[in-house]
Backbone as CSV, one residue per row, in Angstrom:
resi,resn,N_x,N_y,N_z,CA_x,CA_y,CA_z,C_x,C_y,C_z
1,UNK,-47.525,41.270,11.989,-47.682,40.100,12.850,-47.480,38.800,12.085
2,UNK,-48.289,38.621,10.792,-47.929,37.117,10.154,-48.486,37.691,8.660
3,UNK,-47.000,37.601,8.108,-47.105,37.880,6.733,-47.069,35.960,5.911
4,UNK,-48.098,36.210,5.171,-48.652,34.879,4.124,-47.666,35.391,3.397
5,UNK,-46.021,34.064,3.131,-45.554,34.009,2.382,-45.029,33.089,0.721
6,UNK,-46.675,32.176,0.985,-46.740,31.647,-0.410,-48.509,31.631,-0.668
7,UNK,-48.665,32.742,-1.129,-50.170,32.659,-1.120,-50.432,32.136,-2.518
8,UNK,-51.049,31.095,-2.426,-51.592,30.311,-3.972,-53.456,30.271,-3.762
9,UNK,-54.386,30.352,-4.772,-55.816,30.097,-5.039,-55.645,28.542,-5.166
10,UNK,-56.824,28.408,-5.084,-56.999,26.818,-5.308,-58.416,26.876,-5.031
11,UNK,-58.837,26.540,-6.485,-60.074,25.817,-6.288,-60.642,24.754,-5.480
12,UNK,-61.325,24.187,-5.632,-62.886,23.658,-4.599,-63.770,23.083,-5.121
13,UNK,-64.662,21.747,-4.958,-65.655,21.652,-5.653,-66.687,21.479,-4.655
14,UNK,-66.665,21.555,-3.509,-66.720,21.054,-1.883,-66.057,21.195,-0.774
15,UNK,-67.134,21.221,0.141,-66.413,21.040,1.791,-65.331,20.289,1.869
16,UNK,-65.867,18.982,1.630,-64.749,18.105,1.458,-63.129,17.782,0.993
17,UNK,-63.884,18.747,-0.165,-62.651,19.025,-1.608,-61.626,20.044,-0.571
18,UNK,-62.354,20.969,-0.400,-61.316,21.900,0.158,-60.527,21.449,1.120
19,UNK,-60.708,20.273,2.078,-60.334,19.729,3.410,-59.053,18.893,2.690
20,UNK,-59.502,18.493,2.019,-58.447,17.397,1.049,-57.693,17.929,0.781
21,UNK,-57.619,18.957,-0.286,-56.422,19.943,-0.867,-55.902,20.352,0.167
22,UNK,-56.164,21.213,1.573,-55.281,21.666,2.139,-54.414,20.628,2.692
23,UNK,-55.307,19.503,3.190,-54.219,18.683,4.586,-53.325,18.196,2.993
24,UNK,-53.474,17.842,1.508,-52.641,16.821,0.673,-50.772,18.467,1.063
25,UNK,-51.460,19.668,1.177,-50.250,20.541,1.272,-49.656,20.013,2.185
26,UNK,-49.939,19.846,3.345,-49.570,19.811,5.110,-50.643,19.638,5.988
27,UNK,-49.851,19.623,7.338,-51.284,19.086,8.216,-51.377,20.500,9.095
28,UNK,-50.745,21.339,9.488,-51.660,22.018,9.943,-51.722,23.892,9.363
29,UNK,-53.389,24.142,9.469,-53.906,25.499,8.744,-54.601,26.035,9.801
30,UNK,-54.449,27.506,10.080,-55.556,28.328,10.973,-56.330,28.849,9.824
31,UNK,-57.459,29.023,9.954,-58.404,29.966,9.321,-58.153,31.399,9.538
32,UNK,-58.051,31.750,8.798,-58.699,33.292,9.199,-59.428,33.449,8.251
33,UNK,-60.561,33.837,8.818,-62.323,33.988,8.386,-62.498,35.386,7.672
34,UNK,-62.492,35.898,6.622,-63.222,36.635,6.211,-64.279,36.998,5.659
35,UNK,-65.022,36.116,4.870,-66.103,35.731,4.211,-66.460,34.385,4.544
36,UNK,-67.945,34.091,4.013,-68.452,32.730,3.989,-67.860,31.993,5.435
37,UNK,-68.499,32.675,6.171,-67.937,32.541,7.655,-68.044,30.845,7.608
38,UNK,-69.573,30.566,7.840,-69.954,29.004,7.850,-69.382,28.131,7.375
39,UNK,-69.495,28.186,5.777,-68.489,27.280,4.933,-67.496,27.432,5.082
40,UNK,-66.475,28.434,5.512,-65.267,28.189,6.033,-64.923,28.015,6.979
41,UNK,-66.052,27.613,8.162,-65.490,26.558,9.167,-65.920,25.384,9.413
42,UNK,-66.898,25.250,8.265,-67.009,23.725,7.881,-65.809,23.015,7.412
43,UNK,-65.372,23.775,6.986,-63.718,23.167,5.693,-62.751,22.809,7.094
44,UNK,-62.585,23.767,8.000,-61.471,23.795,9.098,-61.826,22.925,10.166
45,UNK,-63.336,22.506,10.007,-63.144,21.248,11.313,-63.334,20.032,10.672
46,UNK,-62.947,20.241,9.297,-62.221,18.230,8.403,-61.315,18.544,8.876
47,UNK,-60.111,19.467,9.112,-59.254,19.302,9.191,-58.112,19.151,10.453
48,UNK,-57.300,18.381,10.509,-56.635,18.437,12.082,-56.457,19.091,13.020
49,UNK,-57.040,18.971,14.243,-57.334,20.029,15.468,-55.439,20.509,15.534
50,UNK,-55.503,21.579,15.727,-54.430,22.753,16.199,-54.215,23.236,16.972
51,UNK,-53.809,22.777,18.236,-53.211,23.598,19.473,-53.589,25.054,19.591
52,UNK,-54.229,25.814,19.810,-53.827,27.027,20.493,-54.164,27.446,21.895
53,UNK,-53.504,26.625,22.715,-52.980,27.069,24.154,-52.184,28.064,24.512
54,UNK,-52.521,28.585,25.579,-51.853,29.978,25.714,-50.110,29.611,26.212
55,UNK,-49.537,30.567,26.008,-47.870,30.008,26.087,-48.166,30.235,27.568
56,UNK,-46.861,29.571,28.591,-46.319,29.861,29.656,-44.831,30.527,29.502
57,UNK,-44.824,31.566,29.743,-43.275,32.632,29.324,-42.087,31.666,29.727
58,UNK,-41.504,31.322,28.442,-39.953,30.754,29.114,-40.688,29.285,27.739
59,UNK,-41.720,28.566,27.656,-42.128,27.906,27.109,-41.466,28.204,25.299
60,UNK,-40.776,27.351,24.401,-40.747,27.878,23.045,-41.873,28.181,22.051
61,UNK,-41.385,28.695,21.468,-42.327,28.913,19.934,-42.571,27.735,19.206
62,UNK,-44.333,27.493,18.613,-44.179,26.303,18.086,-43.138,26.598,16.954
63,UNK,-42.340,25.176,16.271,-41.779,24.351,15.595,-42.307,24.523,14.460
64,UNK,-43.239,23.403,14.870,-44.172,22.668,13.237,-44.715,23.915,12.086
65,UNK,-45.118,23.660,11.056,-45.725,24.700,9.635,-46.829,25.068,10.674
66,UNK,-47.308,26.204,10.443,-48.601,26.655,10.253,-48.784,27.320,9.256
67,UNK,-49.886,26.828,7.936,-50.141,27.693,7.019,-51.260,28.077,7.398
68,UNK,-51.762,29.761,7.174,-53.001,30.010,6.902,-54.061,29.926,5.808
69,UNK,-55.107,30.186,5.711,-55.857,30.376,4.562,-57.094,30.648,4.829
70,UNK,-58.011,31.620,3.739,-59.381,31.785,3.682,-60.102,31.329,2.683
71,UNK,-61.457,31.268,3.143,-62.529,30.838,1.782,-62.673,32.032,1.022
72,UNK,-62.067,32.672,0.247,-62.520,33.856,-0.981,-63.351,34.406,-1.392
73,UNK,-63.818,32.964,-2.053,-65.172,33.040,-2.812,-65.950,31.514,-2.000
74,UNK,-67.175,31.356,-2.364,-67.653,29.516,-1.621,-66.781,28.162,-2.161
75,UNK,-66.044,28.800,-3.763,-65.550,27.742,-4.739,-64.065,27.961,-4.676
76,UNK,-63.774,28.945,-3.734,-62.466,29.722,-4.036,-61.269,29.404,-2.944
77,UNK,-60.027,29.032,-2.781,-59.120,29.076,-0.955,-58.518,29.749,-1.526
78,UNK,-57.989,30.976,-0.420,-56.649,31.109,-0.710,-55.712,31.040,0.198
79,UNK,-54.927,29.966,0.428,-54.186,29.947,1.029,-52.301,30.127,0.925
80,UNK,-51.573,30.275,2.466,-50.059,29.999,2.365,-49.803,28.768,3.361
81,UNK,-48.889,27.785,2.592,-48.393,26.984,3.620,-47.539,27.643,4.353
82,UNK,-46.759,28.886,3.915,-45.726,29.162,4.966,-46.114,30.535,5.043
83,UNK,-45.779,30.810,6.213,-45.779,32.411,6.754,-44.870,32.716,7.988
84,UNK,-44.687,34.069,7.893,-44.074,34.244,8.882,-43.839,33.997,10.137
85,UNK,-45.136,33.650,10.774,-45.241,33.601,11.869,-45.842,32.126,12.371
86,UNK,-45.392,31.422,13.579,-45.733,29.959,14.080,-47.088,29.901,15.044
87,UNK,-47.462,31.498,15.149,-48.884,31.418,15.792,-49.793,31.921,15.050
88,UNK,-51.264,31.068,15.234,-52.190,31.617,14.336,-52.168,32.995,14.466
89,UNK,-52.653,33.795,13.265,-52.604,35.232,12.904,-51.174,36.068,13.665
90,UNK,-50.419,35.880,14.025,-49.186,35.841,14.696,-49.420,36.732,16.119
91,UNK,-50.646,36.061,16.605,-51.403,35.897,18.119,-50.484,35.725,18.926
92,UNK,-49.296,36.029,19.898,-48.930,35.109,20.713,-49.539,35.617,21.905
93,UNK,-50.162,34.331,22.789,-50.981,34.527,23.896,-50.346,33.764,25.022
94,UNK,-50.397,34.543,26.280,-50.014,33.933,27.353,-50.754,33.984,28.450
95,UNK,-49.986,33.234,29.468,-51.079,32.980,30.546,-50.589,34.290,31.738
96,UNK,-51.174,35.036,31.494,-50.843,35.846,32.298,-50.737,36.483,33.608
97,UNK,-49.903,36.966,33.794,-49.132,37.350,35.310,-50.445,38.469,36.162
98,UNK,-51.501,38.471,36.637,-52.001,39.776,36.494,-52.038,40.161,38.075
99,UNK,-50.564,39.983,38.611,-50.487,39.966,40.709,-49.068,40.792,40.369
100,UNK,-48.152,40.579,39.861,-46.741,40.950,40.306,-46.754,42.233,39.209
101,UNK,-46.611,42.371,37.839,-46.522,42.906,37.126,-47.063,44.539,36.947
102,UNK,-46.847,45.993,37.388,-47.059,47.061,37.638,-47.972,47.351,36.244
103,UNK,-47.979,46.790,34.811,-48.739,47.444,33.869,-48.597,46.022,32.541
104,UNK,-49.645,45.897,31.847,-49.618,44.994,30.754,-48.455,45.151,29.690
105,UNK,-47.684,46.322,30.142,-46.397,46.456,28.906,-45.507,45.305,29.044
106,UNK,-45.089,44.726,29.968,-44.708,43.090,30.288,-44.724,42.386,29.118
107,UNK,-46.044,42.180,28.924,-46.527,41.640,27.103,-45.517,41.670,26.182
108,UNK,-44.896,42.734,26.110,-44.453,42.888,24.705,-42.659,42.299,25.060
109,UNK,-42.077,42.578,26.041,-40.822,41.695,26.135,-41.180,40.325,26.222
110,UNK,-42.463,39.713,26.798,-42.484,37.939,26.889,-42.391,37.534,25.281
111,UNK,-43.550,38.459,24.563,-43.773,38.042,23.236,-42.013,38.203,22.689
112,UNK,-41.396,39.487,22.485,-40.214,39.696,21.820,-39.142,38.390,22.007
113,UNK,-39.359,37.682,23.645,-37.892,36.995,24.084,-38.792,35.648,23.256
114,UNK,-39.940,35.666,23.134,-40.549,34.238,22.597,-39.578,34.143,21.082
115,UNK,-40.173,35.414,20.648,-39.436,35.108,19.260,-37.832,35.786,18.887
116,UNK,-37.496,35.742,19.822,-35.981,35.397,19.491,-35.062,34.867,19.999
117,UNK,-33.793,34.399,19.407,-33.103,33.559,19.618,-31.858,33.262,21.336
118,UNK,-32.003,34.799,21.834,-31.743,34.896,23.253,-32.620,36.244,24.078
119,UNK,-32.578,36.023,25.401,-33.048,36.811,26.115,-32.146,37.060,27.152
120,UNK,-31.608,38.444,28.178,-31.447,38.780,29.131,-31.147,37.504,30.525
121,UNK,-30.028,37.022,31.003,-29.915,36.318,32.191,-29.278,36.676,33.284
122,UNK,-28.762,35.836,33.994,-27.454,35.983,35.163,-26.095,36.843,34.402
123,UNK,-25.990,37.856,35.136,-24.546,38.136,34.719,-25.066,39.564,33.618
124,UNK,-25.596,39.633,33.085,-26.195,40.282,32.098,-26.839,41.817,32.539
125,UNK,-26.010,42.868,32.544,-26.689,44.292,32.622,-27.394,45.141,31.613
126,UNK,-28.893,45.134,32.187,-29.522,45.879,31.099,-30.090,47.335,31.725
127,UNK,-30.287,48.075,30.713,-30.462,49.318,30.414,-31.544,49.565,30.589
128,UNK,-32.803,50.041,30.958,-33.975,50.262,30.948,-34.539,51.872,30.550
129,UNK,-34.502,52.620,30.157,-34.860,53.911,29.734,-36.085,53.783,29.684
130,UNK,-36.764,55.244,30.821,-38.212,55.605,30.891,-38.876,54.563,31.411
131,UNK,-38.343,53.573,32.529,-38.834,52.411,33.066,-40.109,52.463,33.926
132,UNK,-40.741,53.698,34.202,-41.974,53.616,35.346,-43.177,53.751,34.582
133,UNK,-44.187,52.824,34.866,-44.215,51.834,36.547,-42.883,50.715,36.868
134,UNK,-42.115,50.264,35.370,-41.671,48.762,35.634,-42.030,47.623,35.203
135,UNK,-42.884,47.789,34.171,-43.589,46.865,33.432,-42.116,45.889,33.142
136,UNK,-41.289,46.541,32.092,-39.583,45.938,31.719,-38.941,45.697,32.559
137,UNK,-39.050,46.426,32.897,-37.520,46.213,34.141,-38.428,44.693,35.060
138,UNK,-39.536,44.580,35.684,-40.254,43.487,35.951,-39.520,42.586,35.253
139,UNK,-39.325,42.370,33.929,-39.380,40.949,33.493,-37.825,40.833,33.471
140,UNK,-37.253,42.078,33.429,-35.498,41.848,33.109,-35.367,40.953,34.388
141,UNK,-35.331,41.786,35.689,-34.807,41.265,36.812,-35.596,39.974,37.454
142,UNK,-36.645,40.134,36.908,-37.269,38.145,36.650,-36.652,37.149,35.955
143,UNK,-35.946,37.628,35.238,-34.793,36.502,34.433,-33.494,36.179,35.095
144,UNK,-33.107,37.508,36.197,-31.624,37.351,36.755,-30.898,38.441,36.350
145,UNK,-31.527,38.797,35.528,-30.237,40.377,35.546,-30.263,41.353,36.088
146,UNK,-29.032,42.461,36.093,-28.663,43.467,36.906,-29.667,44.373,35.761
147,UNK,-30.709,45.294,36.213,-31.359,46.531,36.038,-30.895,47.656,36.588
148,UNK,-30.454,48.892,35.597,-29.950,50.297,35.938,-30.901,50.834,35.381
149,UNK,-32.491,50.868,35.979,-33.907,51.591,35.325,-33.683,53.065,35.437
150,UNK,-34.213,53.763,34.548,-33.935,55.405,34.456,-35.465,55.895,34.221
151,UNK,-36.133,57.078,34.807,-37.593,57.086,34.517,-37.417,58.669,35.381
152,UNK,-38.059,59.503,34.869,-38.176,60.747,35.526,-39.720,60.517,37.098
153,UNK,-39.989,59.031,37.131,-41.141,58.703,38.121,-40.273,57.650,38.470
154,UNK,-41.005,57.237,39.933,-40.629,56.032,40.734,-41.003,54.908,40.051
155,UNK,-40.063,53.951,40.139,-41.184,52.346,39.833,-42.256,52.222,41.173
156,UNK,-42.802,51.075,40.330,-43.728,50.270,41.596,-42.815,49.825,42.507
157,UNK,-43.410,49.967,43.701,-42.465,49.600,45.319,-42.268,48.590,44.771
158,UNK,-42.956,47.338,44.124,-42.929,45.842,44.859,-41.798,45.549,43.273
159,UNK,-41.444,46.118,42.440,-40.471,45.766,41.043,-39.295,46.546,41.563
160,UNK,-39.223,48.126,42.476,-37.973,48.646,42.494,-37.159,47.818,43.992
161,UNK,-38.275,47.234,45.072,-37.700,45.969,45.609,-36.724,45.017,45.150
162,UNK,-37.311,44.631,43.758,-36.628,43.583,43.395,-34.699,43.771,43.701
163,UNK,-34.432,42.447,43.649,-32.561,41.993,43.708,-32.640,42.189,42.454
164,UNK,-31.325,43.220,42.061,-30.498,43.441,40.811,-31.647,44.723,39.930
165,UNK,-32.639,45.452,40.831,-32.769,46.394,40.175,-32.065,47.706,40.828
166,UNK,-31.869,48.658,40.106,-31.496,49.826,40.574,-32.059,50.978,40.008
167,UNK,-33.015,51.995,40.330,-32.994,52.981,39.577,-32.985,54.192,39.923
168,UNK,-32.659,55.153,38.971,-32.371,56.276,38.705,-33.930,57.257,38.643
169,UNK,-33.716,58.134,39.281,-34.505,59.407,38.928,-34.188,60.483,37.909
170,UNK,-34.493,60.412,36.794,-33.644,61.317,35.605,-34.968,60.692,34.322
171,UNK,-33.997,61.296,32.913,-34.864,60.990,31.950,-33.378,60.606,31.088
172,UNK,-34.285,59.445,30.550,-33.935,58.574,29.951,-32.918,59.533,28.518
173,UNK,-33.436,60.083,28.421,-32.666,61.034,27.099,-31.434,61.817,27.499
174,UNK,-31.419,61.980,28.538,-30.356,62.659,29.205,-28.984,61.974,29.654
175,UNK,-29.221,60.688,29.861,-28.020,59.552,29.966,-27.276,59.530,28.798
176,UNK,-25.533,60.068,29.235,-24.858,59.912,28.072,-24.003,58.717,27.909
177,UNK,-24.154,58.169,26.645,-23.454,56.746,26.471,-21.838,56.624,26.898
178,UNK,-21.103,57.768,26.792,-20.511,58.431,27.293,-19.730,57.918,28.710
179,UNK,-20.543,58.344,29.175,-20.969,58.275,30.909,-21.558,57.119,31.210
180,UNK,-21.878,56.271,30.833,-22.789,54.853,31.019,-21.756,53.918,31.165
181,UNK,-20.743,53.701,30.731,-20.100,52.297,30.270,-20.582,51.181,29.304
182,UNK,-20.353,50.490,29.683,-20.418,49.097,28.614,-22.022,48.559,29.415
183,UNK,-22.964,48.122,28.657,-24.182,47.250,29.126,-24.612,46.472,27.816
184,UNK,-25.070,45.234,28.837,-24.802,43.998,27.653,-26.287,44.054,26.649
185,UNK,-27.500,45.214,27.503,-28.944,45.237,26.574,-29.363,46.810,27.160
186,UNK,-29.710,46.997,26.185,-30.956,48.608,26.175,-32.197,48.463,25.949
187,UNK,-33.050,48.663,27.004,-34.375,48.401,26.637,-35.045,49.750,26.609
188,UNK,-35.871,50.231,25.354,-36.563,51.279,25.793,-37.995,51.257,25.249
189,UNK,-39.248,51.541,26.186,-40.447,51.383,26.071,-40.856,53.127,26.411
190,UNK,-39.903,54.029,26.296,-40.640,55.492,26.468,-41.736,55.719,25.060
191,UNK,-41.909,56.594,25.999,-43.348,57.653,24.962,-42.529,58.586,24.437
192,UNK,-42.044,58.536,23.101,-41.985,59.205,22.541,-41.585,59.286,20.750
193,UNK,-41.357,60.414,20.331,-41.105,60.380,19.065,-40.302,59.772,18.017
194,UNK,-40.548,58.612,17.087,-39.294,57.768,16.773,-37.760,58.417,16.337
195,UNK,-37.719,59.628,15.800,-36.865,60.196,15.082,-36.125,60.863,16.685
196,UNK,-36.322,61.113,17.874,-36.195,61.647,19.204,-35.378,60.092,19.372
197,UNK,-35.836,58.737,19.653,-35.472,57.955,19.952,-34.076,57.465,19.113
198,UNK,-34.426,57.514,17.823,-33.113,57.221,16.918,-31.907,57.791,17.561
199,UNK,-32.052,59.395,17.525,-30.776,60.348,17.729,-30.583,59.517,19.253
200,UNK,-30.956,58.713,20.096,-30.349,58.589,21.424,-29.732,57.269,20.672
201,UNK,-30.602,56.171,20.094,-29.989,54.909,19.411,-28.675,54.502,19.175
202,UNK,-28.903,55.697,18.271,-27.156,55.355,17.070,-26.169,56.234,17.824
203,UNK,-26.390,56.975,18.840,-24.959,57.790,19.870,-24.598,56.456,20.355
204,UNK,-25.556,55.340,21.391,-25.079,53.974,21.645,-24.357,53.423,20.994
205,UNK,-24.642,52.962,19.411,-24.314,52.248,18.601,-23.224,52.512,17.769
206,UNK,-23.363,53.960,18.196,-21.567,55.235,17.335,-20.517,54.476,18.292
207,UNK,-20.674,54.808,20.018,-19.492,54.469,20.554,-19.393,52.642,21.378
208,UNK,-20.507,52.121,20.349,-20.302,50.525,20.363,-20.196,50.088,22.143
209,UNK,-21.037,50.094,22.724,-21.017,50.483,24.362,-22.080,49.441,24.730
210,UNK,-23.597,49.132,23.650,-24.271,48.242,23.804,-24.125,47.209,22.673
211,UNK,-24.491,46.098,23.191,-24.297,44.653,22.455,-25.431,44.388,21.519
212,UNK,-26.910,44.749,22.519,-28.267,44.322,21.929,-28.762,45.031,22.326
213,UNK,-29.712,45.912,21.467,-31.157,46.508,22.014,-32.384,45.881,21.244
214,UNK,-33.592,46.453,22.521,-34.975,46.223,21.860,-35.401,47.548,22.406
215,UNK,-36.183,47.960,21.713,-37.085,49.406,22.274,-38.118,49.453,21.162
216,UNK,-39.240,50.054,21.510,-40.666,50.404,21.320,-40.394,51.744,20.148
217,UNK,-41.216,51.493,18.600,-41.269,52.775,18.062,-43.163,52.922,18.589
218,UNK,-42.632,54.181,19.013,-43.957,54.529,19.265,-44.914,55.974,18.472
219,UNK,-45.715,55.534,17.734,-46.189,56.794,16.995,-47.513,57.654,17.390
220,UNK,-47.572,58.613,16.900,-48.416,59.362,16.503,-50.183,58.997,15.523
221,UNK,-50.439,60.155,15.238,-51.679,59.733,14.728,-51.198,59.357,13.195
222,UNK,-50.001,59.930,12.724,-49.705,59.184,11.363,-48.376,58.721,11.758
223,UNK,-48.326,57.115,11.449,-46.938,56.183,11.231,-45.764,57.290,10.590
224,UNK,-44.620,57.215,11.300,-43.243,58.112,10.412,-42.941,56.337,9.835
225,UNK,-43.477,56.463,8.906,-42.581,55.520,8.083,-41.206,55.631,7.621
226,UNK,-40.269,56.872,7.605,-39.365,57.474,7.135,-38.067,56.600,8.126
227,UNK,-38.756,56.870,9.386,-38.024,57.378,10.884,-38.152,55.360,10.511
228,UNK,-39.319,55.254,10.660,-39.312,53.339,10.562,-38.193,52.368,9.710
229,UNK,-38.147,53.522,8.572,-37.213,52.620,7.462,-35.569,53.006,8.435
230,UNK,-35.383,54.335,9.043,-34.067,54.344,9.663,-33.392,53.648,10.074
231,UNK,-34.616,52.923,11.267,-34.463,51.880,12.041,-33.970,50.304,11.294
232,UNK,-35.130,50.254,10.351,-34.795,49.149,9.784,-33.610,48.808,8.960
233,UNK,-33.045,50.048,8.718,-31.987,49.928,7.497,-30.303,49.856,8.634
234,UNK,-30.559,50.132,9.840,-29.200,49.797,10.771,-28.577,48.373,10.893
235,UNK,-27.581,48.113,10.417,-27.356,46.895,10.130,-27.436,45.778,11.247
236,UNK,-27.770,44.839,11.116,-28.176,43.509,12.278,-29.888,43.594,12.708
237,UNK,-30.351,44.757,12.253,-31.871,45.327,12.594,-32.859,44.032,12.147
238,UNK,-33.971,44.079,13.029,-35.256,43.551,13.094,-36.448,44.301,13.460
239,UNK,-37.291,44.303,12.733,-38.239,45.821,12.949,-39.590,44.822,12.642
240,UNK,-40.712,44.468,14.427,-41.260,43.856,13.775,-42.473,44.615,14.292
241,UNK,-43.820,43.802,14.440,-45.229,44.419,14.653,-45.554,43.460,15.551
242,UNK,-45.569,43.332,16.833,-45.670,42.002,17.734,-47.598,42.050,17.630
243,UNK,-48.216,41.215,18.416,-49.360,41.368,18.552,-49.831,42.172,19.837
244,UNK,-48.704,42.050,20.540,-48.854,43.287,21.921,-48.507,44.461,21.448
245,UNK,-47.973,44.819,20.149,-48.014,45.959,19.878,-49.331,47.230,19.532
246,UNK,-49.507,48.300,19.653,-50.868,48.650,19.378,-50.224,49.935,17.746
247,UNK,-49.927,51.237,18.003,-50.033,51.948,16.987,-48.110,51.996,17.492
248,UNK,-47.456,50.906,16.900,-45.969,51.046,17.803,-45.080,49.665,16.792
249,UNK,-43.996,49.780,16.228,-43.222,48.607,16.269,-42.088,48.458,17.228
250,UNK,-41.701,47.304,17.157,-40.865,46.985,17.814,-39.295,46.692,16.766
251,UNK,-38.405,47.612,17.070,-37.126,47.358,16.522,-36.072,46.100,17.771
252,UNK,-35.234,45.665,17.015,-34.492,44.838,17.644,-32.996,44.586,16.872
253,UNK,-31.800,44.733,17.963,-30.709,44.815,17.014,-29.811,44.231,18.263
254,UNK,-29.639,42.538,17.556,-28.739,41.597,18.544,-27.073,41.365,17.821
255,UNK,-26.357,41.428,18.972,-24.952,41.416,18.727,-24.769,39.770,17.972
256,UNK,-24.486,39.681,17.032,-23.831,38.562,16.005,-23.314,37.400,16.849
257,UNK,-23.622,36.421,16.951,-23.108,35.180,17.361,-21.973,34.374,16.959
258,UNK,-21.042,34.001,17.319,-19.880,33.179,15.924,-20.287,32.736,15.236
259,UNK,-21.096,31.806,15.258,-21.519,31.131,13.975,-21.697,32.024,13.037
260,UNK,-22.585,33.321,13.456,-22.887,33.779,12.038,-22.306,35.272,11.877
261,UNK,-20.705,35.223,12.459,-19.781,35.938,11.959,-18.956,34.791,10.826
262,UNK,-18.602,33.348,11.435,-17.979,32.707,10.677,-18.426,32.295,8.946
């Protein structure tokens, strides 16, 4: 979720002291509290109040630094001005849908389209594999695109309603890329085994048929880290840990833009 990528110590001689040193780095720090609960939120309210309002989906990612940091020791910070992520603990929170939406899996495409650089629109056919209830396919055809959902169950009446969804009664593993044509995204949120999911992946990606996917690794009681590095090592890959994720990453692999073919 938010990897601390300049973690430095820094002493302290005081509340004060500590308030000073961080804002002289930058102006804004989330806490994350592990020790010396008190004194370390004495230190964080010297310092400049920080937004955390819940997003409205479609709203951007903050901009500005957020570094984190903790109190260590009472004499001790350790903080990063930079990290991975633009939300405290890489939290992203929204205001949520809880009338239209068939299941909270929704979550994890608002968070994914937050943090990246395009999402699904008009004109745009996506793929949905293992789509019921409709959690995905919900948010695809909420953006404007054509949905070809595949799920061995029905969606929810009020998502397979929707304009520009369509789905299929079948299983998602059984669709040959083959037989599919050209679709501009693959989304897959099934239950199942990452190394099961790969072998359907890279048949897509053999006969170059999809542009962009995102899909769910979903594990077991022990992480396949093996099956994880697969993923990650496919070239254009993004393999991250959203905060809607639970025992699951999220891989992501977007078709190259000119700019950064040129």
């Amino acid at each position: 979720q938010n990897i601390w990528e300049s973690p430095v110590f820094i002493p302290i001689e005081s509340i004060g002291d500590g308030a000073r040193k961080l804002s002289a780095i930058q102006r804004n720090w989330h806490l994350h509290s592990e020790e010396h609960h008190r004194r370390a939120a004495l230190i964080q309210e010297k310092l400049p109040h920080v937004s955390e309002k819940p997003l409205r989906f479609g709203d951007p990612a903050p901009t500005a630094p957020l570094g984190s940091w903790t109190l260590w020791e009472p004499g001790l910070i350790l903080a990063s001005a930079r990290c991975s992520s633009p939300f405290p603990d890489g939290e992203v929170r929204f205001h949520e849908n809880k009338i239209d939406p068939p299941s909270r899996a929704y979550l994890k495409l608002w968070e994914t389209f937050t943090l990246l650089p395009k999402r699904p629109g008009p004109g745009d056919l996506c793929l949905d594999l293992g789509s019921a209830p409709g959690g995905w396919t919900w948010v695809l055809a909420s953006l404007g695109a054509q949905v070809f959902s595949i799920d061995k169950a029905h969606l929810a009446p009020q998502v397979e309603a929707m304009p520009g969804v369509t789905h299929c009664i079948g299983s998602g593993f059984a669709l040959d890329p083959r037989h599919a044509g050209a679709v501009d995204w693959l989304f897959s949120d099934m239950i199942c085994y990452p190394d099961r999911l790969y072998e359907v992946i890279t048949r897509w990606i053999a006969l170059g048929s999809c542009r962009n996917f995102v899909c769910t690794l979903k594990f077991q009681a022990e992480t396949d880290h093996i099956t994880a590095a697969k993923f990650a090592a496919i070239p254009g890959s993004r393999v991250m840990h959203l905060s809607c994720n639970k025992h699951e990453l999220t891989w992501v692999r977007l078709e190259a833009t000119p700019d950064q073919l040129s």
